[in-house]
Amino acid sequence: MSPRAITVTGYVVIGAAALLVEVVARRPGSRVPTFSQLLSHVIHEKWGRVGMLLAWWWLGFHFLSRS
Amino acid sequence: MGRRADTAADSEAVLLTPTAPDPLRLTHPTSTMITWGAVGLGYSLIGGTFRRLTIPAEIATLLPGAAIVWYALRPATDRFPAPDAAINRRTTLPWAVLAVAFGIWELYAAARGSTHAHPTLSILLGPLIDPPPARAAGYVAWLLAGVWVVRR
């Protein structure tokens, strides 16, 4: 297995795990928050809101302008 | 006189207090939503034509980014009320583990030079978002995410 394949596999595994957590969070009675609930909670804290905005801004700059 | 002063103060307080906005309902678009949607779509189509690593491409993300950050942090901007149910920090552990794992994986790839053999996510996705239509779609997704953050 090439180093590139290993690196890509790592991203796929992390993405699949995130999908799994989201599915578990959406089951009735689950105590795990969904990704949306987690972000909503973070955003309602002042510094969480600032951090989320800066992260959003950086993502656009990095992926759309610099990558 | 006192009552009039109270009333004026109450009115001013109502004007200054952020109120919860109406949810964005795509099934019931308002003229404002349609206008801003058209502006965002047009902006995305133009932004998608800019080649990456150029000044126009950087300005295309810096300008709306600055505008949305400024708008979101204004005290008078309408916001939804905070979620009713508090989130137990222990229940966020799966998300925290994933965030740390992703961070470690990205840092590892970056430390190895972010090469073809060890690509970071942006290098990996670069060829996918290089064509102008894909970049335009990326701008649409990015702007929608920004609006979502502002409205929460």
PDB file of C-alpha atoms in Angstrom:
ATOM      1  CA  MET A   1       0.000   0.000   0.000  1.00  0.00           C
ATOM      2  CA  SER A   2       1.513   3.321  -1.084  1.00  0.00           C
ATOM      3  CA  PRO A   3       1.918   6.253   1.327  1.00  0.00           C
ATOM      4  CA  ARG A   4      -0.648   8.182  -0.720  1.00  0.00           C
ATOM      5  CA  ALA A   5      -3.192   5.375  -0.424  1.00  0.00           C
ATOM      6  CA  ILE A   6      -2.617   5.238   3.328  1.00  0.00           C
ATOM      7  CA  THR A   7      -3.091   9.016   3.633  1.00  0.00           C
ATOM      8  CA  VAL A   8      -6.271   8.961   1.546  1.00  0.00           C
ATOM      9  CA  THR A   9      -7.573   5.981   3.510  1.00  0.00           C
ATOM     10  CA  GLY A  10      -7.071   7.952   6.717  1.00  0.00           C
ATOM     11  CA  TYR A  11      -9.266  10.783   5.424  1.00  0.00           C
ATOM     12  CA  VAL A  12     -11.910   8.312   4.231  1.00  0.00           C
ATOM     13  CA  VAL A  13     -11.959   6.544   7.617  1.00  0.00           C
ATOM     14  CA  ILE A  14     -12.315   9.863   9.477  1.00  0.00           C
ATOM     15  CA  GLY A  15     -15.103  10.957   7.096  1.00  0.00           C
ATOM     16  CA  ALA A  16     -16.912   7.631   7.487  1.00  0.00           C
ATOM     17  CA  ALA A  17     -16.564   7.833  11.271  1.00  0.00           C
ATOM     18  CA  ALA A  18     -18.070  11.344  11.212  1.00  0.00           C
ATOM     19  CA  LEU A  19     -20.974  10.036   9.152  1.00  0.00           C
ATOM     20  CA  LEU A  20     -21.461   7.201  11.637  1.00  0.00           C
ATOM     21  CA  VAL A  21     -21.478   9.587  14.620  1.00  0.00           C
ATOM     22  CA  GLU A  22     -24.055  11.753  12.830  1.00  0.00           C
ATOM     23  CA  VAL A  23     -26.277   8.725  12.159  1.00  0.00           C
ATOM     24  CA  VAL A  24     -25.991   7.632  15.808  1.00  0.00           C
ATOM     25  CA  ALA A  25     -26.756  11.193  16.970  1.00  0.00           C
ATOM     26  CA  ARG A  26     -29.945  11.245  14.877  1.00  0.00           C
ATOM     27  CA  ARG A  27     -31.341   8.081  16.431  1.00  0.00           C
ATOM     28  CA  PRO A  28     -34.251   8.715  18.808  1.00  0.00           C
ATOM     29  CA  GLY A  29     -33.101   9.117  22.393  1.00  0.00           C
ATOM     30  CA  SER A  30     -29.460   9.565  21.475  1.00  0.00           C
ATOM     31  CA  ARG A  31     -27.457  11.687  23.914  1.00  0.00           C
ATOM     32  CA  VAL A  32     -24.823  12.510  21.307  1.00  0.00           C
ATOM     33  CA  PRO A  33     -25.566  15.876  19.655  1.00  0.00           C
ATOM     34  CA  THR A  34     -25.793  16.100  15.885  1.00  0.00           C
ATOM     35  CA  PHE A  35     -23.131  18.133  14.110  1.00  0.00           C
ATOM     36  CA  SER A  36     -25.659  20.924  13.556  1.00  0.00           C
ATOM     37  CA  GLN A  37     -26.681  20.959  17.243  1.00  0.00           C
ATOM     38  CA  LEU A  38     -23.037  21.065  18.276  1.00  0.00           C
ATOM     39  CA  LEU A  39     -22.278  24.001  15.983  1.00  0.00           C
ATOM     40  CA  SER A  40     -25.438  25.846  17.080  1.00  0.00           C
ATOM     41  CA  HIS A  41     -24.358  25.441  20.681  1.00  0.00           C
ATOM     42  CA  VAL A  42     -20.836  26.682  19.966  1.00  0.00           C
ATOM     43  CA  ILE A  43     -22.090  29.634  17.932  1.00  0.00           C
ATOM     44  CA  HIS A  44     -24.268  30.914  20.786  1.00  0.00           C
ATOM     45  CA  GLU A  45     -21.177  31.495  22.908  1.00  0.00           C
ATOM     46  CA  LYS A  46     -19.609  34.823  21.963  1.00  0.00           C
ATOM     47  CA  TRP A  47     -16.100  33.523  21.386  1.00  0.00           C
ATOM     48  CA  GLY A  48     -17.435  30.357  19.821  1.00  0.00           C
ATOM     49  CA  ARG A  49     -19.264  32.553  17.330  1.00  0.00           C
ATOM     50  CA  VAL A  50     -16.108  34.547  16.611  1.00  0.00           C
ATOM     51  CA  GLY A  51     -14.067  31.363  16.229  1.00  0.00           C
ATOM     52  CA  MET A  52     -16.655  29.769  13.959  1.00  0.00           C
ATOM     53  CA  LEU A  53     -16.762  32.850  11.734  1.00  0.00           C
ATOM     54  CA  LEU A  54     -12.979  32.975  11.483  1.00  0.00           C
ATOM     55  CA  ALA A  55     -12.856  29.244  10.733  1.00  0.00           C
ATOM     56  CA  TRP A  56     -15.508  29.694   8.027  1.00  0.00           C
ATOM     57  CA  TRP A  57     -13.610  32.635   6.555  1.00  0.00           C
ATOM     58  CA  TRP A  58     -10.322  30.716   6.563  1.00  0.00           C
ATOM     59  CA  LEU A  59     -11.937  27.660   4.925  1.00  0.00           C
ATOM     60  CA  GLY A  60     -13.156  29.790   2.020  1.00  0.00           C
ATOM     61  CA  PHE A  61      -9.827  31.558   1.678  1.00  0.00           C
ATOM     62  CA  HIS A  62      -7.844  28.317   1.876  1.00  0.00           C
ATOM     63  CA  PHE A  63      -9.950  26.105  -0.391  1.00  0.00           C
ATOM     64  CA  LEU A  64     -11.264  28.643  -2.913  1.00  0.00           C
ATOM     65  CA  SER A  65      -8.362  31.087  -3.142  1.00  0.00           C
ATOM     66  CA  ARG A  66      -5.203  29.324  -2.083  1.00  0.00           C
ATOM     67  CA  SER A  67      -5.540  25.593  -2.652  1.00  0.00           C
TER      68      SER A  67
ATOM     69  CA  MET B   1     -44.033  62.620  32.436  1.00  0.00           C
ATOM     70  CA  GLY B   2     -42.381  59.631  34.041  1.00  0.00           C
ATOM     71  CA  ARG B   3     -44.675  57.328  32.154  1.00  0.00           C
ATOM     72  CA  ARG B   4     -43.802  59.046  28.864  1.00  0.00           C
ATOM     73  CA  ALA B   5     -40.103  58.658  29.632  1.00  0.00           C
ATOM     74  CA  ASP B   6     -40.643  54.959  30.416  1.00  0.00           C
ATOM     75  CA  THR B   7     -42.522  54.487  27.180  1.00  0.00           C
ATOM     76  CA  ALA B   8     -39.778  56.165  25.170  1.00  0.00           C
ATOM     77  CA  ALA B   9     -37.150  54.064  26.937  1.00  0.00           C
ATOM     78  CA  ASP B  10     -39.189  50.930  26.290  1.00  0.00           C
ATOM     79  CA  SER B  11     -39.482  51.797  22.604  1.00  0.00           C
ATOM     80  CA  GLU B  12     -35.760  52.387  22.358  1.00  0.00           C
ATOM     81  CA  ALA B  13     -35.056  49.114  24.136  1.00  0.00           C
ATOM     82  CA  VAL B  14     -37.299  47.270  21.696  1.00  0.00           C
ATOM     83  CA  LEU B  15     -35.417  48.840  18.776  1.00  0.00           C
ATOM     84  CA  LEU B  16     -32.006  47.914  20.192  1.00  0.00           C
ATOM     85  CA  THR B  17     -32.820  44.403  21.389  1.00  0.00           C
ATOM     86  CA  PRO B  18     -32.018  41.762  18.763  1.00  0.00           C
ATOM     87  CA  THR B  19     -35.067  39.691  17.989  1.00  0.00           C
ATOM     88  CA  ALA B  20     -35.213  36.189  16.655  1.00  0.00           C
ATOM     89  CA  PRO B  21     -35.358  36.255  12.853  1.00  0.00           C
ATOM     90  CA  ASP B  22     -37.798  34.264  10.820  1.00  0.00           C
ATOM     91  CA  PRO B  23     -36.244  30.988   9.719  1.00  0.00           C
ATOM     92  CA  LEU B  24     -35.035  30.848   6.142  1.00  0.00           C
ATOM     93  CA  ARG B  25     -37.725  28.784   4.427  1.00  0.00           C
ATOM     94  CA  LEU B  26     -36.876  27.854   0.862  1.00  0.00           C
ATOM     95  CA  THR B  27     -40.510  26.857   0.315  1.00  0.00           C
ATOM     96  CA  HIS B  28     -41.624  30.413   1.176  1.00  0.00           C
ATOM     97  CA  PRO B  29     -38.929  32.678  -0.300  1.00  0.00           C
ATOM     98  CA  THR B  30     -39.234  36.386   0.344  1.00  0.00           C
ATOM     99  CA  SER B  31     -38.191  39.014  -2.187  1.00  0.00           C
ATOM    100  CA  THR B  32     -35.156  39.770  -0.001  1.00  0.00           C
ATOM    101  CA  MET B  33     -34.139  36.097  -0.056  1.00  0.00           C
ATOM    102  CA  ILE B  34     -34.547  35.940  -3.837  1.00  0.00           C
ATOM    103  CA  THR B  35     -32.504  39.127  -4.313  1.00  0.00           C
ATOM    104  CA  TRP B  36     -29.661  38.012  -2.067  1.00  0.00           C
ATOM    105  CA  GLY B  37     -29.795  34.533  -3.570  1.00  0.00           C
ATOM    106  CA  ALA B  38     -29.376  35.999  -7.060  1.00  0.00           C
ATOM    107  CA  VAL B  39     -26.520  38.236  -5.850  1.00  0.00           C
ATOM    108  CA  GLY B  40     -24.817  35.261  -4.191  1.00  0.00           C
ATOM    109  CA  LEU B  41     -25.254  33.063  -7.265  1.00  0.00           C
ATOM    110  CA  GLY B  42     -23.902  35.764  -9.578  1.00  0.00           C
ATOM    111  CA  TYR B  43     -20.994  36.385  -7.231  1.00  0.00           C
ATOM    112  CA  SER B  44     -20.248  32.648  -7.109  1.00  0.00           C
ATOM    113  CA  LEU B  45     -20.292  32.333 -10.908  1.00  0.00           C
ATOM    114  CA  ILE B  46     -17.878  35.268 -11.248  1.00  0.00           C
ATOM    115  CA  GLY B  47     -15.686  34.073  -8.357  1.00  0.00           C
ATOM    116  CA  GLY B  48     -15.537  30.614  -9.927  1.00  0.00           C
ATOM    117  CA  THR B  49     -13.778  32.030 -12.971  1.00  0.00           C
ATOM    118  CA  PHE B  50     -10.844  33.385 -10.929  1.00  0.00           C
ATOM    119  CA  ARG B  51      -7.802  31.127 -10.995  1.00  0.00           C
ATOM    120  CA  ARG B  52      -6.533  30.050  -7.604  1.00  0.00           C
ATOM    121  CA  LEU B  53      -3.441  31.700  -6.127  1.00  0.00           C
ATOM    122  CA  THR B  54      -4.315  35.011  -7.776  1.00  0.00           C
ATOM    123  CA  ILE B  55      -5.183  38.336  -6.160  1.00  0.00           C
ATOM    124  CA  PRO B  56      -8.749  38.388  -7.619  1.00  0.00           C
ATOM    125  CA  ALA B  57      -9.373  34.933  -6.130  1.00  0.00           C
ATOM    126  CA  GLU B  58      -8.138  36.123  -2.738  1.00  0.00           C
ATOM    127  CA  ILE B  59     -10.223  39.298  -2.862  1.00  0.00           C
ATOM    128  CA  ALA B  60     -13.253  37.186  -3.857  1.00  0.00           C
ATOM    129  CA  THR B  61     -13.125  35.422  -0.490  1.00  0.00           C
ATOM    130  CA  LEU B  62     -11.734  38.255   1.645  1.00  0.00           C
ATOM    131  CA  LEU B  63     -14.455  40.787   0.768  1.00  0.00           C
ATOM    132  CA  PRO B  64     -17.595  38.717   1.448  1.00  0.00           C
ATOM    133  CA  GLY B  65     -15.812  37.154   4.414  1.00  0.00           C
ATOM    134  CA  ALA B  66     -15.162  40.562   5.961  1.00  0.00           C
ATOM    135  CA  ALA B  67     -18.729  41.686   5.212  1.00  0.00           C
ATOM    136  CA  ILE B  68     -20.338  38.617   6.771  1.00  0.00           C
ATOM    137  CA  VAL B  69     -18.056  38.658   9.830  1.00  0.00           C
ATOM    138  CA  TRP B  70     -18.861  42.354  10.370  1.00  0.00           C
ATOM    139  CA  TYR B  71     -22.591  41.745   9.907  1.00  0.00           C
ATOM    140  CA  ALA B  72     -22.595  38.696  12.188  1.00  0.00           C
ATOM    141  CA  LEU B  73     -20.806  40.487  15.030  1.00  0.00           C
ATOM    142  CA  ARG B  74     -23.013  43.589  14.955  1.00  0.00           C
ATOM    143  CA  PRO B  75     -24.958  43.815  18.242  1.00  0.00           C
ATOM    144  CA  ALA B  76     -28.131  44.682  16.330  1.00  0.00           C
ATOM    145  CA  THR B  77     -28.061  41.618  14.080  1.00  0.00           C
ATOM    146  CA  ASP B  78     -31.081  39.369  14.623  1.00  0.00           C
ATOM    147  CA  ARG B  79     -30.290  35.926  16.007  1.00  0.00           C
ATOM    148  CA  PHE B  80     -32.157  32.783  16.860  1.00  0.00           C
ATOM    149  CA  PRO B  81     -32.508  32.155  20.602  1.00  0.00           C
ATOM    150  CA  ALA B  82     -29.984  29.825  22.202  1.00  0.00           C
ATOM    151  CA  PRO B  83     -30.840  26.112  22.043  1.00  0.00           C
ATOM    152  CA  ASP B  84     -33.071  25.044  24.942  1.00  0.00           C
ATOM    153  CA  ALA B  85     -31.293  21.840  25.826  1.00  0.00           C
ATOM    154  CA  ALA B  86     -27.794  22.258  27.199  1.00  0.00           C
ATOM    155  CA  ILE B  87     -25.284  19.884  25.695  1.00  0.00           C
ATOM    156  CA  ASN B  88     -23.403  17.676  28.129  1.00  0.00           C
ATOM    157  CA  ARG B  89     -19.731  18.034  27.266  1.00  0.00           C
ATOM    158  CA  ARG B  90     -19.133  14.309  27.741  1.00  0.00           C
ATOM    159  CA  THR B  91     -21.591  13.525  24.953  1.00  0.00           C
ATOM    160  CA  THR B  92     -19.512  15.606  22.530  1.00  0.00           C
ATOM    161  CA  LEU B  93     -16.533  13.274  23.008  1.00  0.00           C
ATOM    162  CA  PRO B  94     -17.028  11.435  19.677  1.00  0.00           C
ATOM    163  CA  TRP B  95     -16.883  14.756  17.796  1.00  0.00           C
ATOM    164  CA  ALA B  96     -13.855  15.893  19.789  1.00  0.00           C
ATOM    165  CA  VAL B  97     -12.033  12.623  19.021  1.00  0.00           C
ATOM    166  CA  LEU B  98     -12.806  13.032  15.312  1.00  0.00           C
ATOM    167  CA  ALA B  99     -11.614  16.651  15.317  1.00  0.00           C
ATOM    168  CA  VAL B 100      -8.352  15.680  17.010  1.00  0.00           C
ATOM    169  CA  ALA B 101      -7.847  12.727  14.634  1.00  0.00           C
ATOM    170  CA  PHE B 102      -8.442  14.963  11.616  1.00  0.00           C
ATOM    171  CA  GLY B 103      -6.076  17.605  12.999  1.00  0.00           C
ATOM    172  CA  ILE B 104      -3.322  15.040  13.608  1.00  0.00           C
ATOM    173  CA  TRP B 105      -3.786  13.572  10.106  1.00  0.00           C
ATOM    174  CA  GLU B 106      -3.618  17.025   8.490  1.00  0.00           C
ATOM    175  CA  LEU B 107      -0.568  18.045  10.534  1.00  0.00           C
ATOM    176  CA  TYR B 108       1.165  14.774   9.678  1.00  0.00           C
ATOM    177  CA  ALA B 109       0.584  15.328   5.942  1.00  0.00           C
ATOM    178  CA  ALA B 110       1.680  18.963   6.227  1.00  0.00           C
ATOM    179  CA  ALA B 111       4.811  17.966   8.158  1.00  0.00           C
ATOM    180  CA  ARG B 112       5.672  15.514   5.365  1.00  0.00           C
ATOM    181  CA  GLY B 113       5.557  18.418   2.918  1.00  0.00           C
ATOM    182  CA  SER B 114       1.968  18.045   1.655  1.00  0.00           C
ATOM    183  CA  THR B 115       3.272  16.177  -1.382  1.00  0.00           C
ATOM    184  CA  HIS B 116       1.598  13.786  -3.805  1.00  0.00           C
ATOM    185  CA  ALA B 117       2.500  10.933  -1.472  1.00  0.00           C
ATOM    186  CA  HIS B 118       1.309  12.756   1.663  1.00  0.00           C
ATOM    187  CA  PRO B 119      -1.442  15.153   0.547  1.00  0.00           C
ATOM    188  CA  THR B 120      -3.313  17.452   2.895  1.00  0.00           C
ATOM    189  CA  LEU B 121      -7.067  17.608   2.303  1.00  0.00           C
ATOM    190  CA  SER B 122      -6.839  20.828   0.282  1.00  0.00           C
ATOM    191  CA  ILE B 123      -4.165  19.337  -2.002  1.00  0.00           C
ATOM    192  CA  LEU B 124      -6.279  16.217  -2.365  1.00  0.00           C
ATOM    193  CA  LEU B 125      -9.413  18.199  -3.246  1.00  0.00           C
ATOM    194  CA  GLY B 126      -7.531  20.736  -5.415  1.00  0.00           C
ATOM    195  CA  PRO B 127      -8.085  18.968  -8.762  1.00  0.00           C
ATOM    196  CA  LEU B 128     -11.763  18.411  -7.910  1.00  0.00           C
ATOM    197  CA  ILE B 129     -12.479  22.098  -7.237  1.00  0.00           C
ATOM    198  CA  ASP B 130     -10.239  23.458  -9.982  1.00  0.00           C
ATOM    199  CA  PRO B 131     -12.814  23.650 -12.847  1.00  0.00           C
ATOM    200  CA  PRO B 132     -14.774  26.951 -12.767  1.00  0.00           C
ATOM    201  CA  PRO B 133     -18.198  25.270 -12.296  1.00  0.00           C
ATOM    202  CA  ALA B 134     -16.852  23.336  -9.314  1.00  0.00           C
ATOM    203  CA  ARG B 135     -15.294  26.485  -7.861  1.00  0.00           C
ATOM    204  CA  ALA B 136     -18.587  28.343  -8.376  1.00  0.00           C
ATOM    205  CA  ALA B 137     -20.379  25.524  -6.532  1.00  0.00           C
ATOM    206  CA  GLY B 138     -17.758  25.849  -3.808  1.00  0.00           C
ATOM    207  CA  TYR B 139     -18.501  29.571  -3.480  1.00  0.00           C
ATOM    208  CA  VAL B 140     -22.241  28.822  -3.254  1.00  0.00           C
ATOM    209  CA  ALA B 141     -21.660  26.257  -0.489  1.00  0.00           C
ATOM    210  CA  TRP B 142     -19.265  28.559   1.339  1.00  0.00           C
ATOM    211  CA  LEU B 143     -21.600  31.568   1.210  1.00  0.00           C
ATOM    212  CA  LEU B 144     -24.575  29.452   2.333  1.00  0.00           C
ATOM    213  CA  ALA B 145     -22.508  28.220   5.281  1.00  0.00           C
ATOM    214  CA  GLY B 146     -21.677  31.834   6.137  1.00  0.00           C
ATOM    215  CA  VAL B 147     -25.358  32.799   6.047  1.00  0.00           C
ATOM    216  CA  TRP B 148     -26.151  29.828   8.296  1.00  0.00           C
ATOM    217  CA  VAL B 149     -23.576  30.980  10.859  1.00  0.00           C
ATOM    218  CA  VAL B 150     -24.962  34.536  10.766  1.00  0.00           C
ATOM    219  CA  ARG B 151     -28.535  33.393  11.234  1.00  0.00           C
ATOM    220  CA  ARG B 152     -27.816  31.112  14.198  1.00  0.00           C
TER     221      ARG B 152
END
